[in-house]
């Protein structure tokens, strides 16, 4: 805890004074363009990885970067997405998984979270990825299975995301783009889900191209 | 009720004797290739519309041809899909809406089902379609809005379908195709969702072509 | 899938033209007198078995012709029954089981659906029948046990049906009749639950008599 | 989105190389000492404010830094806390609100989120704070009411936190401390809830003292 206090002193004395104007201006409102959904993991720091300034990223973090589907019982994620799309009018939603994720390991080996009923119940939202890997990865070594599970979980959560009424409506209007990424902690690399090809491709920051997971689908009224 | 009894007598005397062998053979097992999910509406008779024989269609019917997303509380639809994919190993799942659907009208005008708490709660699974239409159909006449809602509901339920672990796993293996259709009662026509184009197209039974809603996505392990 | 397309072409060319007037008339409304709840099984085709015309049967199908009891989490069945009784004002509800039912076999031998958590959870609604048979059928051969289970399941689902407020209210007013049937695929026979005798009797279509499962109970306030 | 890509390039080229060893070491595990629960707001960047390094803070973010109480339906927050306390064995949990919070404003004026059913449902978890302020702040100007609400919400969420079995157990063993803070964006100040005095006090990073919200309560069986 002393580390936090010291860090805060450093922030007040060294960082804040140089950005005083920015913070003053931000004091009465935010207008981030992106909702960034990622894991609570202490090694995944979205603002650091993307060099984001205060006010740029609306950041939702939970274990496993999970988006429960729209259903009878409201979750915090669903509420946050509704808020981000309707009030903040974000233009992008990124779901970002990462390497060595404890939630993915627990999904792979439920024994790791035995006696943790809440974690086990929460991870049910990752069953979609678990099934896909279990039924399609015979013969793969364990670490590759974990990498697959991490990617499939991002794909599965993107599917959940599309069940949210506010997201479906914004996609149909063409005013929202959705993205599925996986961040590699050791190598500072990002794999991006390319929905058109149906696979992940490495992000090349220099290329100027960014495949995404936005479906082609538009408002059906225009199509038939 | 007397109509039913008379109908059963007709079936026993006129229909059954001619297909006695088929029924005898079917008595100990079924192997339908398609799970057909449609509305309970009395005017939508899948076996009649597709001239299907006993044993061909595994038919799930509820109000609004709804597929709740995979979540904590098991629904009958989710159980039926799991059974169809795992035990019967169906190769196709069709979600089929229809014109003049009472569930869609209730979704459009919730006042129609006021004092019906269970219907209202069930129709929450159609919110995704309701939002899409509300936010994208300003200026459309009411009957076109209803047609849109009916199509968007099929698209939304296809999204829900993809959140089911067994479905995601089978899609990733390439052993399952999914289809979204809308049946027009008055004109005996079917509109088919073409996911590639992101819109509905009229089914031409003579063309030999059938667009579908199966995503390109394959098992992620093969892609990166 | 080609079979379906061909079947649809046949329907459009051979069947629909002869009933064009009926379909045109039905295009704007339905008024079925019966809600028919049966299994999704591909060999159970209610409209065929009862020679029903479009518009006659409101048909709910799931695995095991199950009606969950009225409880916290809304099921599609409960919503459909509420809709059928309140909006369509059906006068009859039939719950119809059938021979060689996969759901009943799975209820009898849970190992058949191991690794299918959603099916297993759904079949809990049939536990009432399983218990009755387990505790009362020592010495019976397996196939007779299956027949018993199929009948007891219909009786159990009739009990569930009576837990629904809209059903209880309509029964108390004497405006609704409920029926429990079992259909034999191989022999085209139907066994009917006779609540008065407390047993199943074979349906004789020529007799003009139809025992049912409607309780004698009326609104208690009237004193009868 | 281009800003994110550019930011990532900067991170890869300028930041990552200098910390390559740290990231390599972190690649196979984390052991943060603190679970930091705060708002998704884009202006609240915990790692920046506390100058935290990768691996130091396990960060949960949602709208309104809310912790639902332990109840029937598992939330992501409850699962994350269970994971943090049992698996990561964090020694501190901080709940940190902030000035100009959109969730608090919506709690104050529900009209701001009308037509957003999921946000409204989620904010019910803040009702405890809303009630406290409504019934105790007559005559206060609106901005002070908002500040009160923000503080009371932190206190209310601390109470929710104590309803979690894993938290209650760890508090009873004396191995966990809990903290309630409010961060002021414009002035880079933090107010800390001092449970002993029952009020908030300004954090003085130089004093070496940090009041907290950990209850005195110990395991009742020991008699203290």
XYZ file of N, CA, C and O in Angstrom, chain A residues 1-5 7-12 15-16 19 23-24 26-30 32 34 36 39-45 47-63 70 73-76 78-80 82-83 86-87 92 94 100 102-103 105 112-122 179 181 183 185-190 203 205-206 208 210, chain D residues 1-5 7-12 15-16 19 23-24 26-32 34 36 39-45 47-63 70 73-76 78-80 82-83 86-87 92 94 100 102-103 105 113-122 179 181 183 185-190 203 205-206 208 210:
728
model
N 0.848 -1.213 0.000
C 0.000 0.000 0.000
C 0.885 1.265 0.000
O 0.557 2.251 -0.643
N 2.041 1.195 0.687
C 2.945 2.346 0.706
C 3.400 2.694 -0.718
O 3.549 3.865 -1.067
N 3.570 1.662 -1.542
C 3.946 1.865 -2.947
C 2.901 2.750 -3.642
O 3.241 3.646 -4.418
N 1.635 2.494 -3.362
C 0.568 3.278 -3.987
C 0.646 4.737 -3.545
O 0.508 5.653 -4.356
N 0.857 4.919 -2.249
C 0.922 6.287 -1.712
C 2.109 7.032 -2.324
O 1.987 8.178 -2.769
N 3.492 6.352 -5.146
C 3.175 6.562 -6.564
C 2.277 7.768 -6.743
O 2.451 8.556 -7.683
N 1.325 7.917 -5.839
C 0.401 9.047 -5.931
C 1.150 10.366 -5.708
O 0.912 11.363 -6.392
N 2.095 10.350 -4.768
C 2.899 11.559 -4.531
C 3.679 11.920 -5.801
O 3.723 13.068 -6.223
N 4.265 10.895 -6.418
C 5.009 11.121 -7.662
C 4.082 11.725 -8.721
O 4.429 12.698 -9.397
N 2.890 11.142 -8.859
C 1.918 11.640 -9.847
C 1.585 13.101 -9.582
O 1.598 13.941 -10.489
N 1.329 13.456 -8.323
C 0.960 14.835 -7.969
C 2.095 15.819 -8.216
O 1.880 16.938 -8.686
N 3.811 14.466 -12.528
C 3.005 14.256 -13.737
C 1.884 15.280 -13.867
O 1.735 15.924 -14.905
N 1.111 15.403 -12.801
C -0.072 16.255 -12.841
C 0.232 17.713 -13.234
O -0.457 18.275 -14.089
N 0.253 18.433 -16.843
C -0.983 18.214 -17.593
C -2.160 18.902 -16.906
O -3.315 18.562 -17.145
N -6.266 18.169 -17.367
C -7.128 17.652 -16.301
C -8.235 18.648 -15.949
O -9.363 18.274 -15.667
N -7.891 19.944 -15.987
C -8.878 20.976 -15.669
C -10.012 20.930 -16.700
O -11.197 20.998 -16.384
N -10.768 18.356 -18.563
C -11.482 17.071 -18.482
C -12.394 17.014 -17.249
O -13.264 16.141 -17.168
N -12.195 17.946 -16.325
C -12.910 17.847 -15.047
C -14.422 17.824 -15.202
O -15.138 17.283 -14.377
N -14.920 18.405 -16.285
C -16.380 18.486 -16.422
C -16.943 17.614 -17.546
O -18.084 17.802 -17.952
N -16.165 16.662 -18.063
C -16.751 15.800 -19.090
C -15.728 14.931 -19.797
O -14.541 15.225 -19.799
N -16.210 13.825 -20.384
C -15.338 12.931 -21.146
C -16.011 12.644 -22.481
O -17.234 12.685 -22.583
N -14.681 9.811 -24.813
C -13.798 8.793 -25.389
C -14.421 8.214 -26.658
O -15.641 8.135 -26.769
N -13.567 5.137 -27.774
C -13.457 3.679 -27.740
C -13.808 3.111 -26.369
O -13.381 3.640 -25.349
N -12.974 -0.012 -24.278
C -11.959 -1.054 -24.280
C -12.269 -2.048 -23.161
O -12.205 -1.703 -21.986
N -9.046 -7.660 -19.464
C -8.974 -8.443 -18.235
C -8.481 -7.580 -17.077
O -7.777 -6.593 -17.259
N -8.838 -7.981 -15.857
C -8.385 -7.280 -14.653
C -6.907 -7.550 -14.368
O -6.313 -6.918 -13.489
N -6.302 -8.427 -15.137
C -4.922 -8.856 -14.907
C -3.993 -7.660 -14.732
O -4.022 -6.704 -15.499
N -3.111 -7.758 -13.721
C -2.253 -6.619 -13.368
C -1.189 -6.303 -14.426
O -0.558 -5.262 -14.385
N -1.016 -7.231 -15.375
C 0.019 -7.018 -16.397
C -0.543 -6.410 -17.673
O 0.183 -6.116 -18.610
N -1.859 -6.235 -17.702
C -2.512 -5.684 -18.890
C -2.957 -4.263 -18.566
O -3.949 -4.047 -17.873
N -2.205 -3.281 -19.049
C -2.492 -1.888 -18.724
C -2.823 -1.152 -20.018
O -1.926 -0.656 -20.700
N -3.942 1.727 -21.001
C -3.485 3.080 -21.299
C -1.994 3.093 -21.609
O -1.535 3.848 -22.468
N -1.239 2.234 -20.940
C 0.202 2.167 -21.195
C 0.474 1.559 -22.576
O 1.257 2.080 -23.365
N -0.210 0.447 -22.858
C 0.050 -0.274 -24.108
C -0.291 0.578 -25.333
O 0.338 0.468 -26.379
N -1.301 1.438 -25.189
C -1.712 2.253 -26.338
C -1.342 3.713 -26.163
O -1.801 4.572 -26.906
N -0.495 3.976 -25.145
C -0.040 5.343 -24.899
C -1.216 6.312 -24.877
O -1.157 7.418 -25.407
N -2.315 5.866 -24.271
C -3.533 6.678 -24.281
C -3.477 7.777 -23.224
O -2.942 7.590 -22.127
N -4.014 8.930 -23.569
C -4.072 10.047 -22.644
C -5.373 9.975 -21.839
O -6.330 9.321 -22.267
N -5.416 10.670 -20.700
C -6.670 10.720 -19.942
C -7.809 11.189 -20.853
O -7.636 12.127 -21.632
N -8.942 10.512 -20.785
C -10.093 10.907 -21.590
C -10.242 10.132 -22.888
O -11.245 10.282 -23.588
N -9.273 9.288 -23.235
C -9.341 8.609 -24.532
C -10.026 7.241 -24.517
O -10.722 6.882 -25.456
N -9.802 6.464 -23.456
C -10.351 5.105 -23.427
C -11.342 4.917 -22.283
O -10.996 5.154 -21.122
N -12.549 4.477 -22.597
C -13.511 4.064 -21.576
C -13.189 2.593 -21.344
O -13.328 1.768 -22.257
N -12.722 2.245 -20.135
C -12.115 0.929 -19.923
C -12.922 0.052 -18.972
O -13.066 0.373 -17.797
N -13.448 -1.052 -19.478
C -14.125 -2.020 -18.631
C -13.196 -3.202 -18.426
O -12.705 -3.788 -19.383
N -12.953 -3.554 -17.151
C -12.088 -4.708 -16.900
C -12.751 -5.694 -15.942
O -13.251 -5.312 -14.893
N -12.736 -6.970 -16.335
C -13.212 -8.017 -15.429
C -12.309 -9.242 -15.614
O -11.294 -9.153 -16.310
N -12.631 -10.362 -15.004
C -11.731 -11.500 -15.231
C -12.152 -12.235 -16.500
O -13.289 -12.636 -16.670
N -26.998 -10.884 -23.586
C -28.161 -10.143 -23.107
C -29.189 -11.140 -22.586
O -29.612 -12.030 -23.313
N -30.988 -11.300 -16.429
C -30.330 -10.650 -15.308
C -29.236 -9.713 -15.794
O -28.293 -10.136 -16.432
N -29.378 -8.457 -15.466
C -28.461 -7.440 -15.958
C -27.071 -7.607 -15.360
O -26.917 -7.791 -14.162
N -26.065 -7.540 -16.196
C -24.700 -7.564 -15.704
C -24.101 -6.176 -15.850
O -24.595 -5.336 -16.598
N -23.021 -5.958 -15.111
C -22.328 -4.680 -15.187
C -21.784 -4.414 -16.576
O -21.753 -3.264 -17.034
N -23.035 -5.399 -19.488
C -24.118 -5.007 -20.382
C -24.514 -3.552 -20.120
O -24.715 -2.768 -21.053
N -24.575 -3.173 -18.844
C -24.910 -1.792 -18.494
C -23.849 -0.828 -19.031
O -24.161 0.228 -19.589
N -22.594 -1.198 -18.893
C -21.510 -0.318 -19.329
C -21.523 -0.139 -20.847
O -21.267 0.960 -21.362
N -24.179 -0.413 -22.795
C -25.335 0.432 -23.101
C -24.980 1.905 -22.880
O -25.293 2.766 -23.714
N -24.297 2.162 -21.767
C -23.895 3.542 -21.447
C -22.904 4.090 -22.474
O -23.029 5.211 -22.959
N -24.833 4.521 -25.966
C -25.914 5.505 -25.992
C -25.489 6.884 -25.490
O -25.810 7.898 -26.104
N -24.783 6.947 -24.372
C -24.425 8.248 -23.795
C -23.119 8.781 -24.385
O -23.048 9.919 -24.845
N -16.060 2.656 -31.392
C -15.372 1.362 -31.419
C -15.526 0.638 -30.090
O -15.489 1.264 -29.032
N -13.558 -2.613 -28.359
C -12.502 -3.619 -28.478
C -12.648 -4.612 -27.324
O -12.789 -4.193 -26.173
N -1.261 -15.962 -21.075
C -1.099 -16.390 -19.672
C -2.247 -15.931 -18.775
O -2.043 -15.531 -17.626
N -5.180 -16.139 -16.285
C -5.627 -17.046 -15.221
C -7.041 -17.554 -15.436
O -7.360 -18.705 -15.122
N -7.906 -16.692 -15.982
C -9.289 -17.099 -16.225
C -9.338 -18.189 -17.305
O -10.094 -19.152 -17.199
N -6.919 -20.286 -17.998
C -6.376 -21.512 -17.402
C -7.428 -22.217 -16.558
O -7.502 -23.446 -16.539
N -8.678 -25.840 -10.940
C -7.936 -24.688 -10.412
C -8.817 -23.753 -9.583
O -8.318 -23.001 -8.759
N -10.130 -23.760 -9.883
C -11.003 -22.864 -9.121
C -12.075 -23.626 -8.348
O -13.144 -23.103 -8.082
N -11.740 -24.867 -8.025
C -12.703 -25.602 -7.196
C -12.809 -24.865 -5.858
O -11.878 -24.204 -5.422
N -13.952 -24.961 -5.236
C -14.215 -24.206 -3.998
C -14.316 -22.707 -4.250
O -14.223 -21.911 -3.321
N -14.446 -22.313 -5.502
C -14.678 -20.891 -5.784
C -15.939 -20.803 -6.650
O -15.863 -20.622 -7.862
N -17.082 -20.928 -6.019
C -18.332 -21.038 -6.783
C -18.631 -19.824 -7.666
O -19.179 -19.979 -8.757
N -18.261 -18.644 -7.217
C -18.571 -17.455 -8.008
C -17.694 -17.389 -9.258
O -18.163 -17.037 -10.340
N -16.435 -17.741 -9.099
C -15.544 -17.758 -10.265
C -16.038 -18.817 -11.261
O -16.146 -18.557 -12.463
N -16.371 -19.992 -10.745
C -16.827 -21.071 -11.618
C -18.096 -20.667 -12.374
O -18.221 -20.906 -13.576
N -19.026 -20.031 -11.679
C -20.273 -19.617 -12.328
C -20.000 -18.553 -13.384
O -20.559 -18.585 -14.482
N -19.124 -17.623 -13.061
C -18.784 -16.557 -14.005
C -18.151 -17.137 -15.271
O -18.457 -16.726 -16.388
N -14.109 -5.038 -32.440
C -12.777 -5.569 -32.653
C -12.461 -6.648 -31.617
O -12.809 -6.497 -30.445
N -9.180 -8.666 -30.060
C -7.725 -8.701 -30.048
C -7.203 -9.638 -28.959
O -7.881 -9.916 -27.978
N -3.519 -9.839 -26.706
C -2.244 -9.172 -26.411
C -1.256 -10.169 -25.819
O -1.588 -10.902 -24.886
N 1.876 -10.657 -23.656
C 2.625 -9.888 -22.651
C 4.127 -9.927 -22.887
O 4.802 -8.900 -22.832
N 4.659 -11.112 -23.170
C 6.111 -11.258 -23.265
C 6.703 -10.545 -24.469
O 7.833 -10.048 -24.424
N 5.952 -10.492 -25.575
C 6.531 -9.972 -26.809
C 5.916 -8.663 -27.296
O 6.274 -8.173 -28.368
N 4.974 -8.117 -26.536
C 4.330 -6.870 -26.935
C 3.778 -6.974 -28.359
O 4.023 -6.125 -29.208
N 3.025 -8.047 -28.581
C 2.403 -8.206 -29.895
C 0.897 -8.349 -29.732
O 0.416 -8.799 -28.690
N 0.170 -7.970 -30.771
C -1.281 -8.076 -30.737
C -1.769 -8.852 -31.951
O -1.384 -8.555 -33.083
N -1.151 -7.875 -35.766
C -1.309 -6.443 -36.018
C 0.039 -5.849 -36.417
O 1.022 -5.993 -35.697
N 1.523 -2.373 -36.827
C 1.177 -0.969 -36.589
C 1.593 -0.065 -37.738
O 1.072 1.037 -37.892
N 2.539 -0.519 -38.537
C 3.025 0.339 -39.604
C 2.217 0.244 -40.902
O 2.343 1.079 -41.782
N -1.006 0.464 -41.505
C -2.180 1.320 -41.727
C -3.461 0.540 -41.966
O -4.520 1.114 -42.167
N -6.267 -2.348 -40.553
C -6.729 -2.988 -39.332
C -7.987 -3.807 -39.612
O -9.088 -3.268 -39.683
N -9.398 5.267 -33.847
C -8.740 3.948 -33.808
C -7.268 4.063 -34.241
O -6.400 3.392 -33.705
N -7.002 4.976 -35.172
C -5.623 5.182 -35.619
C -4.739 5.631 -34.443
O -3.577 5.223 -34.349
N -5.314 6.437 -33.531
C -4.597 6.862 -32.322
C -4.128 5.645 -31.526
O -3.006 5.631 -31.012
N -4.984 4.641 -31.420
C -4.614 3.434 -30.673
C -3.453 2.704 -31.339
O -2.516 2.263 -30.681
N -3.561 2.594 -32.647
C -2.506 1.890 -33.390
C -1.178 2.632 -33.262
O -0.131 2.030 -33.011
N -0.372 4.631 -30.866
C 0.046 4.486 -29.474
C 0.730 3.152 -29.236
O 1.735 3.072 -28.527
N 0.198 2.124 -29.870
C 0.791 0.798 -29.713
C 2.191 0.757 -30.341
O 3.125 0.165 -29.777
N 2.347 1.420 -31.497
C 3.668 1.465 -32.133
C 4.666 2.162 -31.208
O 5.786 1.700 -31.009
N 4.207 3.268 -30.592
C 5.070 4.003 -29.661
C 5.466 3.090 -28.500
O 6.634 3.020 -28.123
N 4.460 2.378 -27.948
C 4.735 1.471 -26.836
C 5.775 0.423 -27.231
O 6.739 0.173 -26.510
N 5.593 -0.169 -28.397
C 6.520 -1.214 -28.857
C 7.927 -0.682 -29.080
O 8.914 -1.354 -28.798
N 8.711 2.154 -25.271
C 8.511 1.772 -23.871
C 8.919 0.326 -23.597
O 9.685 0.037 -22.675
N 8.408 -0.570 -24.433
C 8.627 -1.996 -24.204
C 10.112 -2.383 -24.149
O 10.522 -3.133 -23.245
N 11.707 -2.154 -20.839
C 11.189 -2.977 -19.753
C 11.077 -4.442 -20.188
O 10.336 -5.215 -19.578
N 8.774 -7.524 -18.513
C 7.660 -8.181 -19.200
C 7.931 -9.676 -19.385
O 7.039 -10.506 -19.277
N 9.185 -9.997 -19.663
C 9.548 -11.404 -19.843
C 9.305 -12.179 -18.553
O 8.772 -13.277 -18.548
N 7.275 -11.269 -16.164
C 5.850 -11.262 -15.849
C 5.055 -12.218 -16.752
O 3.907 -12.540 -16.450
N 5.688 -12.648 -17.840
C 4.942 -13.409 -18.843
C 4.304 -14.666 -18.282
O 3.295 -15.153 -18.784
N 4.878 -15.201 -17.204
C 4.343 -16.460 -16.693
C 3.661 -16.338 -15.337
O 3.432 -17.347 -14.667
N 3.332 -15.129 -14.911
C 2.611 -15.027 -13.645
C 2.511 -13.615 -13.114
O 3.281 -12.737 -13.493
N 1.505 -13.382 -12.261
C 1.332 -12.076 -11.626
C 1.163 -12.299 -10.129
O 0.711 -13.354 -9.704
N 1.584 -11.330 -9.320
C 1.269 -11.415 -7.891
C 1.032 -10.013 -7.345
O 1.803 -9.515 -6.539
N -0.044 -9.395 -7.809
C -0.383 -8.053 -7.341
C -0.800 -8.110 -5.873
O -1.345 -9.106 -5.420
N -2.754 -5.679 -4.541
C -3.968 -4.883 -4.373
C -4.977 -5.129 -5.492
O -4.615 -5.187 -6.659
N -7.859 -3.219 -7.184
C -8.295 -1.831 -7.275
C -9.586 -1.788 -8.089
O -9.587 -2.088 -9.279
N -13.981 3.132 -11.556
C -14.946 3.387 -12.621
C -14.311 3.209 -14.004
O -13.101 3.341 -14.168
N -15.157 2.913 -14.996
C -14.684 2.759 -16.375
C -14.330 4.105 -16.998
O -13.763 4.160 -18.093
N -14.616 5.190 -16.288
C -14.426 6.543 -16.811
C -13.039 6.719 -17.438
O -12.033 6.323 -16.859
N -13.010 7.346 -18.611
C -11.751 7.471 -19.364
C -10.733 8.393 -18.705
O -9.575 8.406 -19.101
N -11.190 9.158 -17.698
C -10.270 10.100 -17.041
C -9.647 9.522 -15.782
O -8.812 10.155 -15.139
N -10.070 8.300 -15.433
C -9.564 7.655 -14.218
C -8.628 6.532 -14.635
O -9.059 5.472 -15.064
N -7.333 6.783 -14.542
C -6.353 5.799 -15.001
C -5.521 5.360 -13.814
O -4.499 5.977 -13.495
N -3.283 3.143 -13.025
C -1.834 2.915 -13.093
C -1.082 4.244 -13.214
O 0.010 4.399 -12.677
N -1.665 5.207 -13.917
C -1.027 6.502 -14.060
C -1.043 7.257 -12.728
O -0.022 7.798 -12.288
N -2.211 7.264 -12.090
C -2.377 8.045 -10.859
C -1.474 7.534 -9.740
O -1.012 8.288 -8.904
N -1.203 6.235 -9.753
C -0.369 5.662 -8.693
C 0.995 5.238 -9.213
O 1.717 4.511 -8.539
N 1.300 5.670 -10.417
C 2.593 5.341 -11.009
C 2.909 3.854 -10.870
O 4.028 3.460 -10.561
N 1.872 3.036 -11.068
C 2.035 1.599 -10.856
C 2.717 0.936 -12.044
O 2.506 1.308 -13.199
N 3.545 -0.037 -11.747
C 4.231 -0.797 -12.779
C 3.377 -1.993 -13.180
O 2.507 -2.431 -12.420
N 3.636 -2.555 -14.358
C 2.928 -3.778 -14.753
C 3.084 -4.830 -13.655
O 4.175 -5.015 -13.127
N 1.981 -5.470 -13.306
C 2.036 -6.521 -12.296
C 1.655 -6.069 -10.894
O 1.535 -6.891 -9.992
N 1.460 -4.753 -10.695
C 1.208 -4.287 -9.324
C -0.270 -4.214 -8.927
O -0.632 -4.494 -7.793
N -1.136 -3.800 -9.874
C -2.548 -3.609 -9.530
C -3.455 -4.549 -10.324
O -3.419 -4.571 -11.552
N -4.271 -5.319 -9.616
C -5.325 -6.110 -10.255
C -6.512 -5.148 -10.318
O -7.025 -4.719 -9.279
N -6.935 -4.757 -11.530
C -7.854 -3.623 -11.675
C -9.213 -4.040 -12.224
O -9.322 -4.508 -13.355
N -10.254 -3.868 -11.423
C -11.612 -4.122 -11.893
C -12.270 -2.777 -12.149
O -12.292 -1.916 -11.293
N -12.809 -2.599 -13.346
C -13.481 -1.327 -13.640
C -14.881 -1.567 -14.211
O -15.076 -2.354 -15.117
N -15.872 -0.876 -13.654
C -17.222 -0.907 -14.216
C -17.830 0.500 -14.093
O -17.105 1.433 -13.730
N -19.076 0.676 -14.394
C -19.595 2.034 -14.244
C -20.078 2.239 -12.808
O -20.857 1.477 -12.276
N -23.555 -9.997 -2.340
C -23.563 -11.429 -2.617
C -25.012 -11.893 -2.703
O -25.779 -11.720 -1.764
N -27.550 -14.283 -8.187
C -26.983 -14.255 -9.525
C -25.570 -13.710 -9.493
O -25.331 -12.589 -9.076
N -24.662 -14.525 -9.939
C -23.256 -14.182 -9.867
C -22.929 -13.007 -10.766
O -23.315 -12.965 -11.922
N -22.222 -12.035 -10.227
C -21.760 -10.927 -11.046
C -20.264 -11.077 -11.283
O -19.570 -11.815 -10.584
N -19.794 -10.365 -12.281
C -18.376 -10.392 -12.585
C -17.540 -9.838 -11.447
O -16.428 -10.307 -11.195
N -18.168 -9.965 -8.173
C -18.070 -10.953 -7.099
C -17.067 -12.048 -7.475
O -16.238 -12.456 -6.658
N -17.115 -12.479 -8.729
C -16.168 -13.502 -9.188
C -14.733 -12.980 -9.117
O -13.823 -13.690 -8.677
N -14.532 -11.739 -9.520
C -13.180 -11.165 -9.521
C -12.630 -11.035 -8.104
O -11.443 -11.280 -7.864
N -13.534 -12.853 -5.502
C -13.248 -14.212 -5.038
C -11.888 -14.676 -5.576
O -11.070 -15.239 -4.839
N -11.663 -14.403 -6.859
C -10.395 -14.792 -7.490
C -9.212 -14.047 -6.866
O -8.174 -14.646 -6.553
N -8.756 -15.350 -3.129
C -8.371 -16.759 -2.972
C -7.143 -17.152 -3.780
O -6.251 -17.829 -3.282
N -7.088 -16.744 -5.034
C -5.972 -17.176 -5.886
C -4.782 -16.226 -5.765
O -3.657 -16.645 -5.536
N -4.993 -6.029 -0.040
C -5.800 -4.803 -0.002
C -6.845 -4.807 -1.108
O -6.578 -5.260 -2.219
N -9.230 -1.788 -2.753
C -9.591 -0.365 -2.769
C -10.818 -0.195 -3.653
O -10.844 -0.700 -4.778
N -17.220 14.165 -10.829
C -17.893 14.281 -12.137
C -18.245 12.921 -12.747
O -18.114 12.710 -13.963
N -20.390 10.111 -14.273
C -21.650 10.012 -15.019
C -22.649 9.074 -14.356
O -23.860 9.310 -14.381
N -22.142 8.007 -13.735
C -23.037 7.057 -13.070
C -23.699 7.715 -11.858
O -24.888 7.521 -11.600
N -24.241 10.914 -11.505
C -25.209 11.894 -12.015
C -26.509 11.204 -12.426
O -27.601 11.728 -12.216
N -30.835 8.588 -17.830
C -30.660 7.273 -18.451
C -31.985 6.608 -18.788
O -32.089 5.382 -18.835
N -32.999 7.411 -19.000
C -34.265 6.817 -19.422
C -34.032 6.167 -20.797
O -33.170 6.594 -21.559
N -34.769 5.148 -21.095
C -34.560 4.352 -22.312
C -33.251 3.575 -22.266
O -32.756 3.115 -23.295
N -32.654 3.468 -21.102
C -31.461 2.614 -20.972
C -31.718 1.636 -19.833
O -31.212 1.800 -18.721
N -32.506 0.605 -20.124
C -32.952 -0.292 -19.056
C -31.822 -0.998 -18.320
O -31.914 -1.226 -17.116
N -30.748 -1.337 -19.031
C -29.663 -2.074 -18.368
C -28.887 -1.157 -17.427
O -28.506 -1.562 -16.319
N -28.660 0.087 -17.847
C -27.971 1.035 -16.974
C -28.819 1.281 -15.728
O -28.321 1.241 -14.594
N -30.118 1.512 -15.953
C -31.007 1.784 -14.825
C -31.012 0.616 -13.837
O -30.958 0.814 -12.623
N -31.059 -0.603 -14.369
C -31.076 -1.782 -13.493
C -29.772 -1.894 -12.715
O -29.769 -2.188 -11.517
N -28.675 -1.650 -13.392
C -27.363 -1.735 -12.744
C -27.234 -0.714 -11.615
O -26.716 -1.010 -10.536
N -10.429 -0.424 1.622
C -10.244 1.027 1.551
C -11.307 1.651 0.647
O -11.640 1.096 -0.396
N -12.024 5.224 -1.365
C -11.411 6.487 -1.755
C -12.276 7.217 -2.778
O -13.085 6.617 -3.490
N -11.452 10.094 -5.875
C -10.403 10.817 -6.593
C -10.984 12.060 -7.265
O -12.012 11.971 -7.946
N -10.592 14.649 -10.099
C -9.880 14.752 -11.375
C -9.179 16.091 -11.555
O -8.017 16.151 -11.973
N -9.891 17.177 -11.231
C -9.340 18.510 -11.510
C -8.133 18.861 -10.649
O -7.223 19.565 -11.088
N -8.107 18.361 -9.404
C -7.066 18.790 -8.472
C -6.094 17.703 -8.055
O -5.211 17.938 -7.226
N -6.257 16.503 -8.615
C -5.356 15.410 -8.253
C -5.300 15.206 -6.750
O -4.225 15.136 -6.155
N -6.486 15.143 -6.164
C -6.545 14.889 -4.722
C -7.373 13.640 -4.461
O -8.234 13.282 -5.255
N -7.090 12.993 -3.326
C -7.842 11.803 -2.958
C -8.391 11.961 -1.548
O -7.652 12.327 -0.625
N -6.221 12.639 1.706
C -4.994 11.841 1.770
C -3.785 12.774 1.685
O -3.655 13.563 0.750
N -0.038 12.422 1.135
C 0.942 11.394 0.767
C 2.223 11.492 1.596
O 2.975 10.534 1.691
N 2.456 12.666 2.192
C 3.697 12.811 2.932
C 3.604 12.377 4.384
O 4.619 12.194 5.054
N 2.590 9.582 5.801
C 2.869 8.204 6.193
C 1.694 7.529 6.875
O 1.779 6.377 7.269
N -2.388 6.306 6.732
C -3.477 6.031 5.807
C -4.653 5.404 6.552
O -4.656 4.198 6.809
